[in-house]
Coordinates of C-alpha atoms in Angstrom, one line a residue:
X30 CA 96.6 218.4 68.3
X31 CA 97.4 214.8 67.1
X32 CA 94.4 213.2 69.5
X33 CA 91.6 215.9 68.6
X34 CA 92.6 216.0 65.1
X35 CA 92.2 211.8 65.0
X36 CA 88.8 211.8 67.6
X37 CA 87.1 214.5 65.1
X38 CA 88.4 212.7 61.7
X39 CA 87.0 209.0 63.0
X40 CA 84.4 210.2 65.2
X41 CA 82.7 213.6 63.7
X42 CA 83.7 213.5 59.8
X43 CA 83.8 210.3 59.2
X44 CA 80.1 209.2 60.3
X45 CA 78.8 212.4 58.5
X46 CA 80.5 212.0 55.6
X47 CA 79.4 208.1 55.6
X48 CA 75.8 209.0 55.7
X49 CA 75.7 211.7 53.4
X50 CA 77.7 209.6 51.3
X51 CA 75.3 206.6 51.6
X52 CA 72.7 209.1 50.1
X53 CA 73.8 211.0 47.5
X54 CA 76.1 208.3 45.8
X55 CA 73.6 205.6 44.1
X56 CA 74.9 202.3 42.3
X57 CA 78.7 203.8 42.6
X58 CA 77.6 207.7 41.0
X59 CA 76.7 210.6 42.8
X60 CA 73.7 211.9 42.4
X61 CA 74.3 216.0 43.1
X62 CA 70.7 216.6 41.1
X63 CA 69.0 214.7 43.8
X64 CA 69.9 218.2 46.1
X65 CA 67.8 220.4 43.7
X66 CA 64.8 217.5 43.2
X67 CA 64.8 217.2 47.4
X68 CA 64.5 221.2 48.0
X69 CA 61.9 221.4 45.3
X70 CA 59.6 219.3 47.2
X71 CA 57.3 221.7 49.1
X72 CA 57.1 219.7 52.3
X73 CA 60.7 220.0 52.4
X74 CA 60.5 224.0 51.8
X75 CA 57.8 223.7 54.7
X76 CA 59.9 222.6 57.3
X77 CA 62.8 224.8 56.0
X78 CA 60.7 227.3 56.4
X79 CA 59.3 227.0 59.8
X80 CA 63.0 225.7 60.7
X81 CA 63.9 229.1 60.5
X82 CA 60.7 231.2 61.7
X83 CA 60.7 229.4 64.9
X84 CA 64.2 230.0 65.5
X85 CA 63.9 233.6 64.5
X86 CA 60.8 233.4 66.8
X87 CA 62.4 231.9 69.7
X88 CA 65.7 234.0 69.9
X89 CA 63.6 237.6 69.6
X90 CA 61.0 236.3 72.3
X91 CA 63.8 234.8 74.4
X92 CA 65.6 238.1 74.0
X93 CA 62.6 240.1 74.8
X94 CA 62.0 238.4 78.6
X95 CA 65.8 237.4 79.5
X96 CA 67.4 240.4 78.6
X97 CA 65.5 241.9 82.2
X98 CA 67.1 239.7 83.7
X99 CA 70.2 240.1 82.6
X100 CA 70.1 243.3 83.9
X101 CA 68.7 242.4 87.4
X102 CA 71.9 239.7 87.8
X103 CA 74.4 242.6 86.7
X104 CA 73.5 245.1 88.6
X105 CA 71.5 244.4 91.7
X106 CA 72.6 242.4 94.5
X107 CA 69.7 240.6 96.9
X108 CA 69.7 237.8 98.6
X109 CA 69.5 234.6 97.9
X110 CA 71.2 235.7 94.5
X111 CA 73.6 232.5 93.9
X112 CA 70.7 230.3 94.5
X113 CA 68.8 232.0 92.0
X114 CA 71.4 232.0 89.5
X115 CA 71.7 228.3 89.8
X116 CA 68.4 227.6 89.4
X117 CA 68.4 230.1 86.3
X118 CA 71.0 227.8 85.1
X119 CA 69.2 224.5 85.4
X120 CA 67.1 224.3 82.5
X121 CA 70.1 225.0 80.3
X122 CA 71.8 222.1 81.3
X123 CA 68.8 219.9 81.3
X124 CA 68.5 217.6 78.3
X125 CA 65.9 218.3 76.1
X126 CA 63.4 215.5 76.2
X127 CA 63.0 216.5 80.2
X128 CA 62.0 220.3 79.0
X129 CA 59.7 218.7 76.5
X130 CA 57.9 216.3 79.2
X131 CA 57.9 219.1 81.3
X132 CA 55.7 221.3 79.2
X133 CA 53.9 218.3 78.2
X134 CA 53.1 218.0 81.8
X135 CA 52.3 221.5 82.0
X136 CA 50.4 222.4 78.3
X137 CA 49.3 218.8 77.0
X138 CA 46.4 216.7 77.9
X139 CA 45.6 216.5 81.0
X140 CA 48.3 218.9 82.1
X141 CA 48.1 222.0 84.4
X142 CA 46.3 224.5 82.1
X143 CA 44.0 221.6 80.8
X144 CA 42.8 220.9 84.6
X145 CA 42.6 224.4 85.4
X146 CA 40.5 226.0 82.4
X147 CA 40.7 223.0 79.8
X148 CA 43.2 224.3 77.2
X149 CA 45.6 222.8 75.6
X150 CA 49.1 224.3 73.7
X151 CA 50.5 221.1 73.1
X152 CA 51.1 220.3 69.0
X153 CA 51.2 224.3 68.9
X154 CA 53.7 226.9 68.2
X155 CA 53.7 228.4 71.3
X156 CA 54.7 225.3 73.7
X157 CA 57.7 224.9 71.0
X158 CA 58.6 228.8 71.5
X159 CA 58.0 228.8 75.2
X160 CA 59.9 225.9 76.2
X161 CA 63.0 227.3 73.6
X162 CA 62.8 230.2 75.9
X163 CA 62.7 228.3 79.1
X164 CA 66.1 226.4 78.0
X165 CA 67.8 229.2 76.3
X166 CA 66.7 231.7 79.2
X167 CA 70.2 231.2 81.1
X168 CA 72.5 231.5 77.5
X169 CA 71.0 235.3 77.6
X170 CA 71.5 236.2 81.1
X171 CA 74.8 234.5 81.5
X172 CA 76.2 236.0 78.4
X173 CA 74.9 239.3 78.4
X174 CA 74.7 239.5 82.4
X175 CA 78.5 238.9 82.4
X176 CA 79.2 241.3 80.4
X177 CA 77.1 244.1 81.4
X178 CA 77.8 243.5 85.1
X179 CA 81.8 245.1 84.2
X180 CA 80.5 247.8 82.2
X181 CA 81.8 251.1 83.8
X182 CA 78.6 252.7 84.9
X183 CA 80.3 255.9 85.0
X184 CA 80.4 256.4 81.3
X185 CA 76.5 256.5 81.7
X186 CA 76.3 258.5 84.6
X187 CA 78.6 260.8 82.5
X188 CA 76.2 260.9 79.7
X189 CA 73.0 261.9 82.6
X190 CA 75.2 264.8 83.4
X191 CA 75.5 266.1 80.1
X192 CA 71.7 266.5 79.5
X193 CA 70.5 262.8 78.0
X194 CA 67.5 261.1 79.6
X195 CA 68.1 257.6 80.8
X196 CA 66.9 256.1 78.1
X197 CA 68.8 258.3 75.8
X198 CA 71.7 257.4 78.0
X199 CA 71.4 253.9 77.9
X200 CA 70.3 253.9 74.0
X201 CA 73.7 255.3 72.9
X202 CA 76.1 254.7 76.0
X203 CA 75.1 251.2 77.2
X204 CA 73.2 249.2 74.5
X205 CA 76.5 249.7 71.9
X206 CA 78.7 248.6 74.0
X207 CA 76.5 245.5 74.9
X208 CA 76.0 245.0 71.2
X209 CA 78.5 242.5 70.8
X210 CA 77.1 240.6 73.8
X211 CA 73.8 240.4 72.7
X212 CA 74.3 239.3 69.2
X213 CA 77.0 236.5 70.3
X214 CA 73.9 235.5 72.8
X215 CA 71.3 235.8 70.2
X216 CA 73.5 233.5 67.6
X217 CA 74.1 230.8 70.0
X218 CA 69.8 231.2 70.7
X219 CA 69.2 230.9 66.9
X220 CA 71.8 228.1 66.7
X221 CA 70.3 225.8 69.6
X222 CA 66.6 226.3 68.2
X223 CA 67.3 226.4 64.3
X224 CA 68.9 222.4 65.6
X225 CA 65.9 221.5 68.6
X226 CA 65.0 218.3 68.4
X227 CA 64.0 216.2 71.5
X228 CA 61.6 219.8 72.1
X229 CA 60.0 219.8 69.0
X230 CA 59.8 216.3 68.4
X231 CA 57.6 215.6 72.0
X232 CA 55.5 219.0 71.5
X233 CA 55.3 219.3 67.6
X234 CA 53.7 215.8 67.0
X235 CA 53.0 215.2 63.9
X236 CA 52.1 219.4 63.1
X237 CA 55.7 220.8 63.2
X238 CA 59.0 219.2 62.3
X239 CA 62.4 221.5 62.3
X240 CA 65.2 220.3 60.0
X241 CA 66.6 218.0 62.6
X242 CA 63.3 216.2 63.7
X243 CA 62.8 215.6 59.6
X244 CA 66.5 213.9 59.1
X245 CA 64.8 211.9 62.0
X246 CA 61.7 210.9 60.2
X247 CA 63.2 210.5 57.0
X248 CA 66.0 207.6 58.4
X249 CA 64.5 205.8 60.5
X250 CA 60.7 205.6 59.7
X251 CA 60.9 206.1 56.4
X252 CA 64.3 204.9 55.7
X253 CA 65.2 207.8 52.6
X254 CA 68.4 208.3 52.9
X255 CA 69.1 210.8 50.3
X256 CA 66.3 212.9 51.3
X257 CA 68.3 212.9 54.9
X258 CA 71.9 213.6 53.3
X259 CA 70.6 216.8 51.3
X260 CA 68.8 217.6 54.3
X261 CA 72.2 217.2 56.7
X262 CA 74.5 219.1 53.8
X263 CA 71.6 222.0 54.2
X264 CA 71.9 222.1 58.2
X265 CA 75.8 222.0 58.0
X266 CA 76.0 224.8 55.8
X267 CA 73.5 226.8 57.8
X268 CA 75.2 226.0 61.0
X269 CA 78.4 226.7 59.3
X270 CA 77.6 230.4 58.7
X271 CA 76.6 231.0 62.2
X272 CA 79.6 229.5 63.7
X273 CA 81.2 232.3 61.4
X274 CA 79.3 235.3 61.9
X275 CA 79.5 233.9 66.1
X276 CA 83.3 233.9 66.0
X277 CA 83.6 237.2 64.5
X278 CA 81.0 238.6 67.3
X279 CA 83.2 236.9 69.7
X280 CA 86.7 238.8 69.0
X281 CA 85.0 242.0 68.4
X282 CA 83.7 241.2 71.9
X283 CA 86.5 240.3 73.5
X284 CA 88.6 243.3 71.8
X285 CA 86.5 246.3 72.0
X286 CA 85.5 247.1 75.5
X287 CA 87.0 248.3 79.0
X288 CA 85.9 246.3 81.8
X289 CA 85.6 246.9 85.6
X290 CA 85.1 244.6 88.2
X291 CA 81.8 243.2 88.7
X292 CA 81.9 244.1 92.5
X293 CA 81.9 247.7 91.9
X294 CA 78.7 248.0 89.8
X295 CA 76.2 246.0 92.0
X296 CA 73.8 247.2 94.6
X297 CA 70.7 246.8 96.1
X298 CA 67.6 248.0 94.3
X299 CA 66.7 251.9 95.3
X300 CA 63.3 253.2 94.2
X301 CA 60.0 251.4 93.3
X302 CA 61.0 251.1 89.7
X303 CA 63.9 248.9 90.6
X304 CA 62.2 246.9 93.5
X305 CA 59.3 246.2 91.0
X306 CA 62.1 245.6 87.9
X307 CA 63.4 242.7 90.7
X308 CA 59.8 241.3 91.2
X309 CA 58.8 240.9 87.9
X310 CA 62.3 238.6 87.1
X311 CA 61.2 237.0 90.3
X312 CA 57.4 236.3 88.4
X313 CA 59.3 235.6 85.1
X314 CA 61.6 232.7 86.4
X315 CA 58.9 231.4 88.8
X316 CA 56.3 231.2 86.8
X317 CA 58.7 229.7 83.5
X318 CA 61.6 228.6 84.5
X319 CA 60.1 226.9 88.0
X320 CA 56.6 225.9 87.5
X321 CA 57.4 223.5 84.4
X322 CA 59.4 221.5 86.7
X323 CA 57.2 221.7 90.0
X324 CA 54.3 220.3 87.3
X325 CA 57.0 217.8 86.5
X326 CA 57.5 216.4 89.5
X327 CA 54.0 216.6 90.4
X328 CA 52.7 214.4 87.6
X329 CA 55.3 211.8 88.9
X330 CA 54.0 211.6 92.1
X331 CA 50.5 211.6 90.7
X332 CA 49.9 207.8 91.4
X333 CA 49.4 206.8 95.5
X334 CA 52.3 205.2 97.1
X335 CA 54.7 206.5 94.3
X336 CA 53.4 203.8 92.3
X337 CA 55.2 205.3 89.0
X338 CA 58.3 205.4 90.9
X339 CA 58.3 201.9 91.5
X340 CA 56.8 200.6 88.2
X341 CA 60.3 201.7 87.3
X342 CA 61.8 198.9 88.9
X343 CA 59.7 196.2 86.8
X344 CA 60.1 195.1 83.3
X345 CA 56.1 194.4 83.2
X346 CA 55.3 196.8 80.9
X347 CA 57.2 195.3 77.7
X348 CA 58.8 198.7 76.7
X349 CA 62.4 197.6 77.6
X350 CA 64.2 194.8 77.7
X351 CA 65.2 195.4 80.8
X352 CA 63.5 197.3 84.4
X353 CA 63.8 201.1 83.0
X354 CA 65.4 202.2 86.6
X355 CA 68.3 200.3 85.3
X356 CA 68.4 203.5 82.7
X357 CA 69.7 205.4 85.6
X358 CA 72.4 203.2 86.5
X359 CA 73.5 203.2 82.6
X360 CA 73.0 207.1 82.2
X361 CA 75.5 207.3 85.0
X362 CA 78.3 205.2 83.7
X363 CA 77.9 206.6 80.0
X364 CA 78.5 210.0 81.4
X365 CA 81.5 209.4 83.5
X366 CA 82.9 207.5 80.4
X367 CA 82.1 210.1 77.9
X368 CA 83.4 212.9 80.4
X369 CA 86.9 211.3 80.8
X370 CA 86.9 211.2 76.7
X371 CA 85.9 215.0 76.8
X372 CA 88.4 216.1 79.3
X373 CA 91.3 214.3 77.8
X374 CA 90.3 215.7 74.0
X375 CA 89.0 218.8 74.8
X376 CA 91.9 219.8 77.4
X377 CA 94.3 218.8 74.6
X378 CA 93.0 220.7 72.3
X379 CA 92.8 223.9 74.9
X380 CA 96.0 223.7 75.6
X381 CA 97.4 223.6 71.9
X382 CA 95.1 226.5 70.8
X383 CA 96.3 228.2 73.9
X384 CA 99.7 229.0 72.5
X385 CA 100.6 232.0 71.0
X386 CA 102.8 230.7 68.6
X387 CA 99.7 228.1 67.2
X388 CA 99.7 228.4 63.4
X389 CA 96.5 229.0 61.1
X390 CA 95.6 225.6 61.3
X391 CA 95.3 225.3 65.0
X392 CA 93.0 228.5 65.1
X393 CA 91.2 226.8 62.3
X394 CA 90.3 223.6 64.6
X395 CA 88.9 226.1 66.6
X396 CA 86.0 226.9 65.2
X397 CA 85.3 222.9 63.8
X398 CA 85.2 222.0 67.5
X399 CA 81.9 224.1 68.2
X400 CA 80.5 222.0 64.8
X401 CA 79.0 219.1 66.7
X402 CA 77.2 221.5 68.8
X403 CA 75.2 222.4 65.5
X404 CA 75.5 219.4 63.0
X405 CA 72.3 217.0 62.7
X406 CA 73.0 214.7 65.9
X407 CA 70.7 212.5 64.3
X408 CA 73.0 212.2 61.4
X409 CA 76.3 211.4 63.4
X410 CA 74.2 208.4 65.3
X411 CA 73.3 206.9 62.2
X412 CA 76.4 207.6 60.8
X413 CA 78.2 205.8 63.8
X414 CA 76.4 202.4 62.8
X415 CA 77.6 203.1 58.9
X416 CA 80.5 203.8 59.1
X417 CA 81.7 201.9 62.1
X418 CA 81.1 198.9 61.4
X419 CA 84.0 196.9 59.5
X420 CA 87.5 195.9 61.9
X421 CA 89.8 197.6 63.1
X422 CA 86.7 200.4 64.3
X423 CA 83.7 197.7 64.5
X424 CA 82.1 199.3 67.5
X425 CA 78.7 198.6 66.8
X426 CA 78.3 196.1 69.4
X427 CA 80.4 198.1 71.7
X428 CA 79.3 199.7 74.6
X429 CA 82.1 202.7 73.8
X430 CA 79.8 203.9 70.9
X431 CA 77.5 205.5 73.4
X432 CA 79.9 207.5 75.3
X433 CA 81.8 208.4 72.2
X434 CA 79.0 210.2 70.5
X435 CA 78.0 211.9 73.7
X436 CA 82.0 212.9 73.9
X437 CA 81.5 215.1 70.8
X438 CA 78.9 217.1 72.3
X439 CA 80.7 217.4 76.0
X440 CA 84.2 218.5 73.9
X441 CA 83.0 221.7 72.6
X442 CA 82.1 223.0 76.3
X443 CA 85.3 221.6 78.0
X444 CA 87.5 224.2 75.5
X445 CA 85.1 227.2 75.8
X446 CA 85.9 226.5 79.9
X447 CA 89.0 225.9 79.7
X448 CA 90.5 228.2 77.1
X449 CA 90.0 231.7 78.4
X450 CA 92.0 230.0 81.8
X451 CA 95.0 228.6 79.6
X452 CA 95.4 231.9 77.7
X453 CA 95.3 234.0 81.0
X454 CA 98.7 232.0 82.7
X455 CA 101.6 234.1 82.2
X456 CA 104.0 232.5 79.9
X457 CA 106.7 233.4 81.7
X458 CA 106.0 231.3 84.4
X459 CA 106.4 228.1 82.0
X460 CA 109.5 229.7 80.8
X461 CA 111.1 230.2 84.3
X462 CA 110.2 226.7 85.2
X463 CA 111.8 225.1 81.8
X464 CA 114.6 227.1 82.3
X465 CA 115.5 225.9 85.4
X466 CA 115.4 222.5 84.2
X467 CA 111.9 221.2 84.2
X468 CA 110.5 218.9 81.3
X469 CA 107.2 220.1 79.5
X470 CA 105.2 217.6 81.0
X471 CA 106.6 219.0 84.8
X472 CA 105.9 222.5 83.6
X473 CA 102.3 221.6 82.8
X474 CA 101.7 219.1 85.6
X475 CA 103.6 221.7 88.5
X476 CA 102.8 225.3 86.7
X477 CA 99.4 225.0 84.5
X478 CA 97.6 222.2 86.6
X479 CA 97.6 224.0 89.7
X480 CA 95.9 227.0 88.0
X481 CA 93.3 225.5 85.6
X482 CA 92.4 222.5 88.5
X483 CA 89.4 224.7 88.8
X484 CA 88.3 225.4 85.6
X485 CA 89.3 221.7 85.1
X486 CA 86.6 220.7 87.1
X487 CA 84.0 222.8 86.1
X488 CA 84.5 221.5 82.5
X489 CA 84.1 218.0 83.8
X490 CA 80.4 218.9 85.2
X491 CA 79.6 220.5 82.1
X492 CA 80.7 217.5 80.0
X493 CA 79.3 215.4 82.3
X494 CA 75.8 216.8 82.2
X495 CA 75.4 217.5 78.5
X496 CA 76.4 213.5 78.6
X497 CA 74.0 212.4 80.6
X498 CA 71.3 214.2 78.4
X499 CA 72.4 213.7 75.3
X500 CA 69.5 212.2 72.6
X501 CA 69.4 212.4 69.2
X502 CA 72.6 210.5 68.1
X503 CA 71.8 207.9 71.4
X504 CA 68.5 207.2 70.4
X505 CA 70.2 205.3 67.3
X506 CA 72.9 203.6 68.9
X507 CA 71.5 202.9 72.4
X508 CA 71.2 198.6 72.6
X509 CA 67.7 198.0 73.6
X510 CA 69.0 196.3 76.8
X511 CA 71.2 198.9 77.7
X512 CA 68.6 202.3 77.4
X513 CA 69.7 205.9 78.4
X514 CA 67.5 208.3 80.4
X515 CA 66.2 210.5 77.8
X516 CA 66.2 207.6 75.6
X517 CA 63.8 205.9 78.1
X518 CA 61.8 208.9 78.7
X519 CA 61.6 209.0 74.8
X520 CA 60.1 205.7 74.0
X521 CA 57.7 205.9 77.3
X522 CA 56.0 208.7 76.1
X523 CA 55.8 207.2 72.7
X524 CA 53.4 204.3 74.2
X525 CA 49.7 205.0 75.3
X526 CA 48.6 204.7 78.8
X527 CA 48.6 206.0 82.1
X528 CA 51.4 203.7 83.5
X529 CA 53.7 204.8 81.1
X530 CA 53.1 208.4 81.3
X531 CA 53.9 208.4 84.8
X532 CA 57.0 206.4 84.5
X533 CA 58.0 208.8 81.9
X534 CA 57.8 211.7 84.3
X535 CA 59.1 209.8 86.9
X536 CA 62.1 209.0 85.1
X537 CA 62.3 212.7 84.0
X538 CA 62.5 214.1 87.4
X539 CA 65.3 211.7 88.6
X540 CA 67.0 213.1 85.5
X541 CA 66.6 216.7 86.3
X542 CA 67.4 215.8 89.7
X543 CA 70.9 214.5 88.9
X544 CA 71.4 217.5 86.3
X545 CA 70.4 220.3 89.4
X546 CA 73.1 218.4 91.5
X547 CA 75.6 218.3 89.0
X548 CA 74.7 222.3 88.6
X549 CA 74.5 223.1 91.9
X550 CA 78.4 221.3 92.4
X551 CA 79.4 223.8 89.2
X552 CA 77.8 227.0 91.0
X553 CA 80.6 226.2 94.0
X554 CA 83.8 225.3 91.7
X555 CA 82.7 228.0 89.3
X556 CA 85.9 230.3 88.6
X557 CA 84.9 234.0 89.2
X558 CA 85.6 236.1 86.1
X559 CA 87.0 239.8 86.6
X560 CA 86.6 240.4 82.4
X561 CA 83.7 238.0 82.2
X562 CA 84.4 237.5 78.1
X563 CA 83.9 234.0 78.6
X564 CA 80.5 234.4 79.0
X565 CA 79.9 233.1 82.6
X566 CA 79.8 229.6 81.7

């Protein structure tokens, strides 16, 4: 625990506790009254306010259209199946300011719908709502799916027999045992969209701001720090209690239920109802899952001769310093750095909360690992250039600092892989091995290794890609010379013109393009499940 306790403490608290800090504490006093003076201010209740509605909003509509598919994946087999399930998968890994451009492409001026009958959902509710569902669609399906795809179908078939109409069936057979599924999936929902930033801050304009896009505005265009440090304590405290009420869904989940495998309780649709159950998923992830992308990719090849394409590859335009296809290049080498930081820290800290014997502390450092994943990444950015910035941790000129804060985000998802794995290796096979003379470090690198290589891997691809996507703490840190992809994509569509528009979706498909790989790579290490309570991620 010595590395992941030391990474979080320098890395995580430290920053955060720099910048709020930095705010509240004015002329060496701290300034607790300026908490109460902030959430007077009825711009702030405003975006409190619609912080939480559209959350709300999102999970219950995201809910309402994945939960189908859930269903479909669970229990109907058809081909083409794995193809479909990575493509489900796609959006989820894709970073944010490529599902923004996307429904730009698709809802803003002169997008699809503007073309085709001149209307416009950009600056609207709705494109925020619908694109939360198009990322969020694969948390639903994947968490719920898994689960309901080992539910013993017998126990409703059972319930047919005695009298109860399917629905009456599934209402009290099914649905409570998927409870705990459904509200660990609907938490994580409400926790991604009650934090959306890149989302809301490309299809909001100047209309909608969630918490996160408003400790944006208020450091670094208006530069009020305090304002932002309330703002952060209020998000930390909010993500706090759903971490809490997540990890108390997640052991009821993981404790209350009987499982079977998955291959006994899929089969091909019979009847019309189930045929037409499949097509409409089909529509459902066509129509929003695929056709924001397709628009993306369209719009990039919009100019003749793939003129946006190679516009990439000149520094003409004056938005970088440098050609932006050289983003590419740096996107890359960010995310292999920041995986190898992930694995080593996050398999660490796997393996020591793996052990039965790990003390109340340990389990403790659980739940602060899934923090990052909730707390203002805006916040930790700025708080990188704060508080690192004196020897023997001056890093601001550093090309580590990138990779570092995307480490914190990739960490979180190379435990939840890893973890179920660790905990399922029979101790006794480390005990054998140590006591016929091997060291610990043989025991792991001869007994666990070979059986977590897999899972291993798939973490990798998963810290890899939410690196390579990562956004609101890059955007601060990321030299001007030295630009990410969504950073890139960021400050393209922040300039007027044509040129730059195109780039932006240019640059946007190469990054989905590298995600999709990355993805489709997962799909074939991915470790098959037989109690699926990881989720299926």
């Amino acid at each position: 625990m010595a590395l992941p306790v030391a990474f979080f403490a320098l890395f995580f608290a430290r920053p955060v506790a720099a910048i709020v800090a930095r705010g509240l504490r004015i002329d060496g006093n701290w300034k607790f009254g300026r908490i109460g003076d902030v959430l007077a201010d009825s711009g702030i209740r405003h975006v409190l306010w619609f912080t939480t509605w559209q959350a709300l909003a999102s999970t219950a509509l995201t809910l309402l259209i994945a939960l189908p598919g859930a269903y479909v994946f669970a229990r109907f087999e058809f081909r083409g199946k794995q193809v479909l399930r990575a493509v489900v998968t796609v959006p989820f890994v894709l970073p944010t300011v490529v599902v923004g451009t996307a429904f730009l492409a698709l809802l803003g001026r002169g997008g699809l719908l503007d073309e085709l009958w001149g209307v416009r959902l950009d600056t609207t509710v709705w494109a925020i709502l619908l694109a939360h569902v198009f990322f969020n669609y694969a948390v639903v399906v994947r968490t719920v799916g898994g689960l309901w795809s080992q539910l013993d179908p017998r126990q409703e078939e059972a319930a047919r027999m005695l009298g109860a109409s399917r629905l009456t069936a599934w209402r009290k057979v099914t649905l409570p045992a998927l409870g705990p599924a459904v509200a660990a999936a609907a938490l994580m929902v409400f926790l991604f969209t009650f934090t959306s930033f890149g989302v809301v801050q490309i299809l909001g304009g100047p209309t909608f701001a969630t918490l996160e896009v408003e400790i944006y505005r208020q450091t670094s265009q208006i530069f009020d720090l305090s304002t932002a440090a309330v703002l952060t304590l209020v998000q930390f405290a909010a993500v706090g209690v759903i971490l809490a009420v997540h990890a108390a869904t997640v052991r009821r989940r993981e404790t209350a239920l009987r499982l079977v495998d998955a291959s006994e309780t899929a089969h091909r649709p019979r009847g019309a109802g189930q045929w037409a159950l499949l097509g409409g998923v089909l529509a459902t992830v066509v129509l929003l899952l695929v056709l924001p992308l397709a628009v993306l990719v369209q719009r990039s090849l919009g100019a003749p001769e793939f003129a946006y394409y190679k516009a990439l590859t000149s520094d003409d335009g004056g938005v970088f310093l440098v050609a932006p296809i050289e983003a590419v290049v740096n996107s890359l080498q960010y995310a292999l750095a920041a995986t190898v930081i992930a694995v080593v820290i996050g398999g660490l800290a796997a393996a020591a909360l793996a052990r039965r014997d790990a003390g109340r502390f340990v389990r403790g450092f659980d739940a602060l690992l899934m923090l990052p994943l909730g707390v203002s990444a805006v916040t930790v950015g700025f708080g990188f250039l704060i508080a690192l910035d004196e020897p023997p941790l001056d890093l601001r000129s550093s090309w580590i600092l990138v990779p570092l804060a995307q480490a914190l985000v990739g960490v979180p998802f190379v435990v939840r892989t890893m973890l179920p794995v660790l905990r399922a290796v029979d101790t006794r096979l480390r005990e054998a091995a140590a006591v016929l003379g091997a060291s610990p470090w043989r025991v792991w690198r001869e007994v666990d290794l070979p059986l977590v290589r897999r899972a291993l891997l798939v973490a990798a691809g998963f810290a890899f890609a939410v690196s390579l996507g990562e956004f609101g703490a890059t955007v601060f840190i990321a030299r001007p010379d030295n630009p990410t992809l969504p950073v890139a994509v960021a400050r393209l569509l922040g300039r007027p013109g044509d040129l730059n528009y195109g780039q932006a979706m240019a640059l946007s498909t190469i990054l989905m393009v590298v995600c999709a790989v990355a993805l489709l790579v997962l799909e074939r290490l991915r470790v098959p499940s037989r109690a699926g309570a990881t989720g299926g991620f």
